[in-house]
Amino acid sequence: MSTEQDGAARGWDGAARGRDGGRTGRVRVAVVDDHPVILDGIAAWVGAAPDEVELVGTHPGLASLRASPAHPADVVVLDLVLDDGSSPAASVAGLVEEGCAVVVISADAEPASVQRAVEAGALAYVPKVSGRDELLAAVRAAAAGESYVTPALAEVLAAGQDWRPALSPQESRALVLFGSGLLLRTVARQMGVGEATVRTYLQRARRKYAERGERIEGRIDWYEVGQRDGWAEDLDADRPEPPRPARG
């Protein structure tokens, strides 16, 4: 079977959009993962793919990817959780804005992180335990601008917004600020309320998590919940951008 016939059989036309909107003959793929063994393995899979897929770079992080002359690639296969502490959702959104389709991969991703990555524009989530064929199918779909729903992603999407409890803006803000290491009185001052009110917000948040079967006890728990479930990102997004200096 020819490449074109094979692409048609897979529901894919064998070409990706170029930077000028026209068709190109091959899908240009870059891989980002900070574990060398995983990076090399995925790169080998992509590099050995049929002629319609071209590996244009492997990178240990986003800075390396963006410094590459091959950026933006048509598709970026992105490790969902990088050791540099970057936000998965922000990373995906940035790559999409730069013109890349994104396929996220992870060995053991939290459903909340996957959900937020999809909301930010990722077209597929592929667990690292998946095989070569599933990854390449996700890459092909992403190159065509289509979502590729793996069983793992379907499970996450089926949960909808149930991946975190419904906290009020003040409850989530108290959670994040207290979890960041601030004293209770400092949190109260930043929120413009009394310490007793902050305690009430934290108690409500703790109760809502307990109703979902998760106990929050020490400050580390508050911090981890704030990061894992995206409350910290929500708080950052709500903060106004600092004014830009006027041109002299």
Short mmCIF file of C-alpha atoms in Angstrom, two decimals:
data_model
loop_
_atom_site.label_atom_id
_atom_site.label_comp_id
_atom_site.label_asym_id
_atom_site.label_seq_id
_atom_site.Cartn_x
_atom_site.Cartn_y
_atom_site.Cartn_z
CA MET A 1 0.00 0.00 0.00
CA SER A 2 1.37 3.44 -0.86
CA THR A 3 1.83 6.21 1.71
CA GLU A 4 -1.13 8.09 0.29
CA GLN A 5 -3.34 5.00 0.36
CA ASP A 6 -2.17 4.14 3.84
CA GLY A 7 -3.02 7.66 5.03
CA ALA A 8 -6.47 7.45 3.47
CA ALA A 9 -7.07 4.09 5.11
CA ARG A 10 -6.24 5.66 8.48
CA GLY A 11 -8.56 8.58 7.90
CA TRP A 12 -5.63 10.95 7.40
CA ASP A 13 -4.58 12.64 4.16
CA GLY A 14 -0.84 12.20 4.60
CA ALA A 15 0.09 15.89 4.88
CA ALA A 16 0.20 18.68 7.41
CA ARG A 17 -0.42 22.38 7.18
CA GLY A 18 2.68 24.45 6.54
CA ARG A 19 3.35 27.82 8.17
CA ASP A 20 1.73 29.61 5.24
CA GLY A 21 -1.40 27.44 5.42
CA GLY A 22 -0.48 25.35 2.38
CA ARG A 23 0.08 21.63 2.36
CA THR A 24 3.49 20.13 3.03
CA GLY A 25 4.52 16.62 2.12
CA ARG A 26 5.57 15.46 5.58
CA VAL A 27 4.54 15.95 9.18
CA ARG A 28 7.39 17.60 11.08
CA VAL A 29 7.52 16.22 14.63
CA ALA A 30 9.53 17.38 17.65
CA VAL A 31 9.70 15.49 20.96
CA VAL A 32 10.16 17.08 24.40
CA ASP A 33 10.95 14.90 27.43
CA ASP A 34 13.46 15.37 30.23
CA HIS A 35 14.21 11.66 30.64
CA PRO A 36 16.86 10.60 28.09
CA VAL A 37 15.74 6.97 27.88
CA ILE A 38 12.12 7.95 27.17
CA LEU A 39 13.21 10.69 24.77
CA ASP A 40 15.40 8.32 22.80
CA GLY A 41 12.71 5.63 22.68
CA ILE A 42 9.96 7.93 21.43
CA ALA A 43 12.37 9.53 18.97
CA ALA A 44 13.20 6.07 17.59
CA TRP A 45 9.49 5.32 17.14
CA VAL A 46 8.84 8.57 15.33
CA GLY A 47 12.05 8.40 13.32
CA ALA A 48 11.20 4.91 12.07
CA ALA A 49 7.68 5.92 11.02
CA PRO A 50 6.57 5.88 7.36
CA ASP A 51 7.83 8.60 5.07
CA GLU A 52 4.99 11.01 5.86
CA VAL A 53 6.40 11.63 9.37
CA GLU A 54 9.71 13.43 9.86
CA LEU A 55 11.53 13.79 13.19
CA VAL A 56 12.95 17.33 13.34
CA GLY A 57 14.25 17.44 16.90
CA THR A 58 14.46 15.94 20.38
CA HIS A 59 14.67 18.25 23.37
CA PRO A 60 15.00 17.95 27.17
CA GLY A 61 12.85 21.04 27.71
CA LEU A 62 10.83 23.82 26.14
CA ALA A 63 13.73 26.29 26.09
CA SER A 64 15.72 23.92 23.91
CA LEU A 65 12.73 23.34 21.64
CA ARG A 66 12.12 27.05 21.14
CA ALA A 67 15.80 27.70 20.41
CA SER A 68 15.73 25.18 17.58
CA PRO A 69 15.65 26.48 13.99
CA ALA A 70 13.09 23.75 13.27
CA HIS A 71 10.56 25.35 15.65
CA PRO A 72 7.62 25.49 15.31
CA ALA A 73 7.18 21.86 14.27
CA ASP A 74 3.82 20.68 12.95
CA VAL A 75 3.38 18.43 16.00
CA VAL A 76 5.10 18.53 19.38
CA VAL A 77 5.02 15.36 21.48
CA LEU A 78 5.27 16.88 24.96
CA ASP A 79 5.96 15.22 28.30
CA LEU A 80 3.12 16.48 30.47
CA VAL A 81 5.21 16.93 33.62
CA LEU A 82 8.71 18.33 33.11
CA ASP A 83 11.21 18.63 35.95
CA ASP A 84 11.63 22.35 35.32
CA GLY A 85 8.37 23.01 37.15
CA SER A 86 6.63 24.46 34.11
CA SER A 87 2.83 24.47 34.07
CA PRO A 88 1.48 21.78 31.70
CA ALA A 89 -1.50 23.90 30.68
CA ALA A 90 0.62 27.00 30.10
CA SER A 91 3.16 24.98 28.11
CA VAL A 92 0.45 23.54 25.87
CA ALA A 93 -1.23 26.91 25.37
CA GLY A 94 2.08 28.53 24.46
CA LEU A 95 2.92 25.88 21.87
CA VAL A 96 -0.53 26.09 20.32
CA GLU A 97 -0.19 29.85 20.07
CA GLU A 98 3.17 29.35 18.35
CA GLY A 99 1.52 27.20 15.69
CA CYS A 100 2.13 23.65 16.92
CA ALA A 101 -0.34 20.84 17.39
CA VAL A 102 0.35 19.16 20.74
CA VAL A 103 0.21 15.52 21.80
CA VAL A 104 0.90 15.14 25.53
CA ILE A 105 2.43 12.01 27.01
CA SER A 106 2.94 10.94 30.60
CA ALA A 107 3.88 7.91 32.66
CA ASP A 108 1.53 8.66 35.54
CA ALA A 109 -0.45 11.86 34.99
CA GLU A 110 -3.03 13.25 37.37
CA PRO A 111 -6.45 13.45 35.65
CA ALA A 112 -6.61 17.14 36.55
CA SER A 113 -3.37 17.84 34.67
CA VAL A 114 -4.61 15.98 31.62
CA GLN A 115 -7.94 17.80 31.70
CA ARG A 116 -6.24 21.18 31.90
CA ALA A 117 -3.85 20.31 29.07
CA VAL A 118 -6.78 19.37 26.85
CA GLU A 119 -8.60 22.56 27.79
CA ALA A 120 -5.44 24.47 26.84
CA GLY A 121 -5.46 22.95 23.36
CA ALA A 122 -3.75 19.54 23.46
CA LEU A 123 -5.28 17.25 20.83
CA ALA A 124 -4.34 13.94 22.44
CA TYR A 125 -3.09 12.36 25.64
CA VAL A 126 -1.08 9.16 25.27
CA PRO A 127 0.18 7.26 28.36
CA LYS A 128 3.82 6.22 28.10
CA VAL A 129 2.78 2.60 28.49
CA SER A 130 1.08 2.85 25.10
CA GLY A 131 2.58 1.32 21.99
CA ARG A 132 4.17 2.87 18.93
CA ASP A 133 1.06 2.57 16.78
CA GLU A 134 -1.09 4.51 19.24
CA LEU A 135 1.43 7.32 19.50
CA LEU A 136 1.79 7.62 15.73
CA ALA A 137 -2.00 7.58 15.30
CA ALA A 138 -2.22 10.48 17.76
CA VAL A 139 0.52 12.36 15.87
CA ARG A 140 -1.24 11.88 12.54
CA ALA A 141 -4.57 13.04 13.94
CA ALA A 142 -2.98 16.09 15.56
CA ALA A 143 -1.25 16.99 12.29
CA ALA A 144 -4.66 17.08 10.64
CA GLY A 145 -6.03 19.28 13.44
CA GLU A 146 -8.13 16.48 14.88
CA SER A 147 -8.42 15.15 18.41
CA TYR A 148 -7.31 11.60 19.04
CA VAL A 149 -9.19 10.11 21.97
CA THR A 150 -7.32 7.25 23.56
CA PRO A 151 -9.11 5.13 26.18
CA ALA A 152 -7.11 6.96 28.86
CA LEU A 153 -8.20 10.36 27.55
CA ALA A 154 -11.81 9.22 27.17
CA GLU A 155 -11.87 8.28 30.84
CA VAL A 156 -10.60 11.72 31.83
CA LEU A 157 -12.99 13.59 29.55
CA ALA A 158 -15.95 11.53 30.73
CA ALA A 159 -15.39 12.89 34.21
CA GLY A 160 -15.89 16.42 32.88
CA GLN A 161 -15.37 19.06 35.54
CA ASP A 162 -15.63 16.51 38.35
CA TRP A 163 -11.85 16.29 38.61
CA ARG A 164 -11.84 18.87 41.39
CA PRO A 165 -14.41 20.06 43.95
CA ALA A 166 -16.33 23.29 43.40
CA LEU A 167 -14.48 25.81 45.56
CA SER A 168 -15.50 29.43 45.70
CA PRO A 169 -12.92 31.98 44.48
CA GLN A 170 -12.16 32.97 48.07
CA GLU A 171 -11.81 29.35 49.22
CA SER A 172 -9.39 28.52 46.41
CA ARG A 173 -7.42 31.72 47.01
CA ALA A 174 -7.07 30.95 50.71
CA LEU A 175 -6.00 27.40 49.84
CA VAL A 176 -3.25 28.59 47.51
CA LEU A 177 -1.94 31.40 49.69
CA PHE A 178 -1.86 29.30 52.86
CA GLY A 179 -0.31 26.39 50.99
CA SER A 180 2.43 28.68 49.67
CA GLY A 181 3.79 29.03 53.21
CA LEU A 182 2.26 32.34 54.28
CA LEU A 183 1.18 32.81 57.87
CA LEU A 184 -2.55 32.92 58.50
CA ARG A 185 -2.43 36.62 59.37
CA THR A 186 -0.54 37.35 56.14
CA VAL A 187 -3.12 35.46 54.10
CA ALA A 188 -5.87 37.44 55.84
CA ARG A 189 -4.12 40.72 55.10
CA GLN A 190 -3.66 39.87 51.41
CA MET A 191 -7.29 38.82 51.11
CA GLY A 192 -8.59 41.83 53.04
CA VAL A 193 -10.47 39.72 55.60
CA GLY A 194 -10.01 38.60 59.17
CA GLU A 195 -8.07 35.50 60.26
CA ALA A 196 -11.31 33.82 61.38
CA THR A 197 -12.70 34.24 57.87
CA VAL A 198 -9.60 32.65 56.35
CA ARG A 199 -10.01 29.70 58.72
CA THR A 200 -13.60 29.36 57.55
CA TYR A 201 -12.52 29.31 53.89
CA LEU A 202 -9.92 26.64 54.62
CA GLN A 203 -12.39 24.55 56.61
CA ARG A 204 -14.88 24.67 53.75
CA ALA A 205 -12.23 23.67 51.23
CA ARG A 206 -11.06 20.83 53.49
CA ARG A 207 -14.65 19.60 53.88
CA LYS A 208 -15.29 19.64 50.13
CA TYR A 209 -12.17 17.57 49.51
CA ALA A 210 -13.13 15.20 52.33
CA GLU A 211 -16.49 14.63 50.63
CA ARG A 212 -14.52 13.37 47.64
CA GLY A 213 -12.49 11.03 49.81
CA GLU A 214 -9.30 13.12 50.11
CA ARG A 215 -7.96 14.38 53.42
CA ILE A 216 -6.06 17.66 53.65
CA GLU A 217 -4.05 18.00 56.84
CA GLY A 218 -0.64 19.69 56.80
CA ARG A 219 0.55 22.69 54.81
CA ILE A 220 2.25 20.42 52.29
CA ASP A 221 -1.15 18.91 51.48
CA TRP A 222 -2.54 22.38 50.83
CA TYR A 223 0.36 23.19 48.54
CA GLU A 224 0.12 19.93 46.56
CA VAL A 225 -3.64 20.25 46.08
CA GLY A 226 -3.23 23.85 44.91
CA GLN A 227 -0.65 22.85 42.31
CA ARG A 228 -2.17 19.55 41.22
CA ASP A 229 -5.72 20.77 40.75
CA GLY A 230 -4.81 24.05 39.09
CA TRP A 231 -5.96 26.45 41.81
CA ALA A 232 -2.57 28.16 41.79
CA GLU A 233 -2.78 28.65 38.02
CA ASP A 234 -6.28 30.08 38.36
CA LEU A 235 -5.03 32.56 40.94
CA ASP A 236 -2.15 33.62 38.69
CA ALA A 237 -4.53 34.04 35.75
CA ASP A 238 -6.79 36.33 37.78
CA ARG A 239 -3.95 38.67 38.71
CA PRO A 240 -3.73 41.71 36.45
CA GLU A 241 -0.63 41.97 34.29
CA PRO A 242 1.83 44.63 35.46
CA PRO A 243 1.71 47.80 33.38
CA ARG A 244 4.20 47.95 30.54
CA PRO A 245 6.70 50.79 30.72
CA ALA A 246 6.00 53.65 28.36
CA ARG A 247 8.32 54.14 25.46
CA GLY A 248 10.72 57.00 26.09
#
